[in-house]
PDB file of C-alpha atoms in Angstrom:
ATOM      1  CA  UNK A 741       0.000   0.000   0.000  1.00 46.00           C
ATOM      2  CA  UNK A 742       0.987   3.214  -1.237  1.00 56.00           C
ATOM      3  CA  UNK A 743       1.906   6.059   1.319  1.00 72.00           C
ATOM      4  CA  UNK A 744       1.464   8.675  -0.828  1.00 87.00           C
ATOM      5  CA  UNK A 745      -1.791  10.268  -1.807  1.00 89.00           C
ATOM      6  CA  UNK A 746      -3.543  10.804  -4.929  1.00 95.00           C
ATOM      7  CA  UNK A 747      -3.934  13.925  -6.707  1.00 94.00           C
ATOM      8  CA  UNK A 748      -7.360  14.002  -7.042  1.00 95.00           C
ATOM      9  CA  UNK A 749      -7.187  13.305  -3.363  1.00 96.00           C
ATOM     10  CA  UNK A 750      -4.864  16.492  -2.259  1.00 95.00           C
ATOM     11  CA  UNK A 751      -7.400  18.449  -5.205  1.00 95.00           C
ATOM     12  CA  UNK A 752      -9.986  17.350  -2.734  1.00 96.00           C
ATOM     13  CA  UNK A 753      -8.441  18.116   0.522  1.00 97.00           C
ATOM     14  CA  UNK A 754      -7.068  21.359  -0.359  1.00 96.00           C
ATOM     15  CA  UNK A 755     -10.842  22.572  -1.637  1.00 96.00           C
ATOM     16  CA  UNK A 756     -12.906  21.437   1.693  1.00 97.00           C
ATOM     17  CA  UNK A 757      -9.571  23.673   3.255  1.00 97.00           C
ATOM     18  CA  UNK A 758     -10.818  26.149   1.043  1.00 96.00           C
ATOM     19  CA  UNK A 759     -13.948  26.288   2.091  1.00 95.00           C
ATOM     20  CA  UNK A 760     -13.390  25.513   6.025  1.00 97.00           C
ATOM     21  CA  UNK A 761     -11.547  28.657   5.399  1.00 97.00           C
ATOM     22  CA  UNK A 762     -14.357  30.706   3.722  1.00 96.00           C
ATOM     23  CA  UNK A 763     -16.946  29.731   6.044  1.00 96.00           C
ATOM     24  CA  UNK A 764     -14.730  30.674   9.136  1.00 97.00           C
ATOM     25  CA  UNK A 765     -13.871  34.147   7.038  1.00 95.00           C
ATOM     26  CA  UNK A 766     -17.832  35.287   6.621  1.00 95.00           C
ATOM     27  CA  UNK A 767     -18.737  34.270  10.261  1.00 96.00           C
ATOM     28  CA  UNK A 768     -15.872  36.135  11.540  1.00 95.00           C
ATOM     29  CA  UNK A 769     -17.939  38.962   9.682  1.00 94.00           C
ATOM     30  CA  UNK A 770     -16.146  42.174   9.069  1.00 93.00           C
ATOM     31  CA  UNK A 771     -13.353  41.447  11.546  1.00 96.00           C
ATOM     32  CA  UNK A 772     -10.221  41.977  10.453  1.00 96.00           C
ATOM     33  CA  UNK A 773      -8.313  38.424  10.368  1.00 96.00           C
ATOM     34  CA  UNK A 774      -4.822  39.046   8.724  1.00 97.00           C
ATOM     35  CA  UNK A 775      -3.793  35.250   9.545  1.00 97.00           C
ATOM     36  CA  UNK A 776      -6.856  34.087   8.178  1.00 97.00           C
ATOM     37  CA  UNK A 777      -6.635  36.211   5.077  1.00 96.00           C
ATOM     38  CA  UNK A 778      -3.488  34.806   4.394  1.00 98.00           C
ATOM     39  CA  UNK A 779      -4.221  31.526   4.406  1.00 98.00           C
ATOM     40  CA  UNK A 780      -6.755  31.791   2.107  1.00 96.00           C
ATOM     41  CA  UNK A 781      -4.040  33.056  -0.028  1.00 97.00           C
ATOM     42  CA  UNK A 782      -1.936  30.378   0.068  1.00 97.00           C
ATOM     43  CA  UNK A 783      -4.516  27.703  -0.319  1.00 97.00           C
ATOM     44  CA  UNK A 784      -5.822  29.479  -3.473  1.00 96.00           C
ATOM     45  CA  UNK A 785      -2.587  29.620  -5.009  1.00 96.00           C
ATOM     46  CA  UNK A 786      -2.354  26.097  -4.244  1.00 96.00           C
ATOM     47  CA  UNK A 787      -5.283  25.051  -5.769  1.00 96.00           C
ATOM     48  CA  UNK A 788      -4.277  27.583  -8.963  1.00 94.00           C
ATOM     49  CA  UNK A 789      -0.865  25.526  -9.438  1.00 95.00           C
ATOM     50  CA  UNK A 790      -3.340  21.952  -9.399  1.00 94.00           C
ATOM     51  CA  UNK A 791      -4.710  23.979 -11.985  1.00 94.00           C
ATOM     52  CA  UNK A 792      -8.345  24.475 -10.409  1.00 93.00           C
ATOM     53  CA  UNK A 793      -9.891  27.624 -10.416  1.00 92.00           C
ATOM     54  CA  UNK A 794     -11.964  29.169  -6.924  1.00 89.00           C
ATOM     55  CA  UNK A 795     -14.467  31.421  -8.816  1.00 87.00           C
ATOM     56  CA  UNK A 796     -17.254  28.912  -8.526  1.00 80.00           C
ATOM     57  CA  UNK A 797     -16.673  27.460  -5.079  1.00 82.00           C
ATOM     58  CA  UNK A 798     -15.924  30.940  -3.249  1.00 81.00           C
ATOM     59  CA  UNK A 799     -19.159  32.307  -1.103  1.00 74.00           C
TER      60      UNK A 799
END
């Protein structure tokens, strides 16, 4: 058995990040999160270089 995972698999863990992230963002409402706002950053430029594109899975 392989150790390693899948890239469909790290596609798919990286997006529910995404989104765990996005959902924490709007419930923090219009508090200012600079930690947060970077790691939205960095997972969306993750998910750019697996090639996939946020536009329809951002809130």
């Amino acid at each position: 058995m392989s150790d390693s995972m899948t890239r469909e698999e790290l596609i798919s863990l990286t997006i529910d990040k995404y989104t765990d992230l996005q959902r924490i963002k709007k419930a923090n409402g219009n508090t200012e999160n600079k930690e947060l706002d970077y790691q939205l950053k960095v997972t969306i430029a993750k998910l750019s270089s697996l090639g996939i594109s946020v536009e329809d899975i951002t809130l």
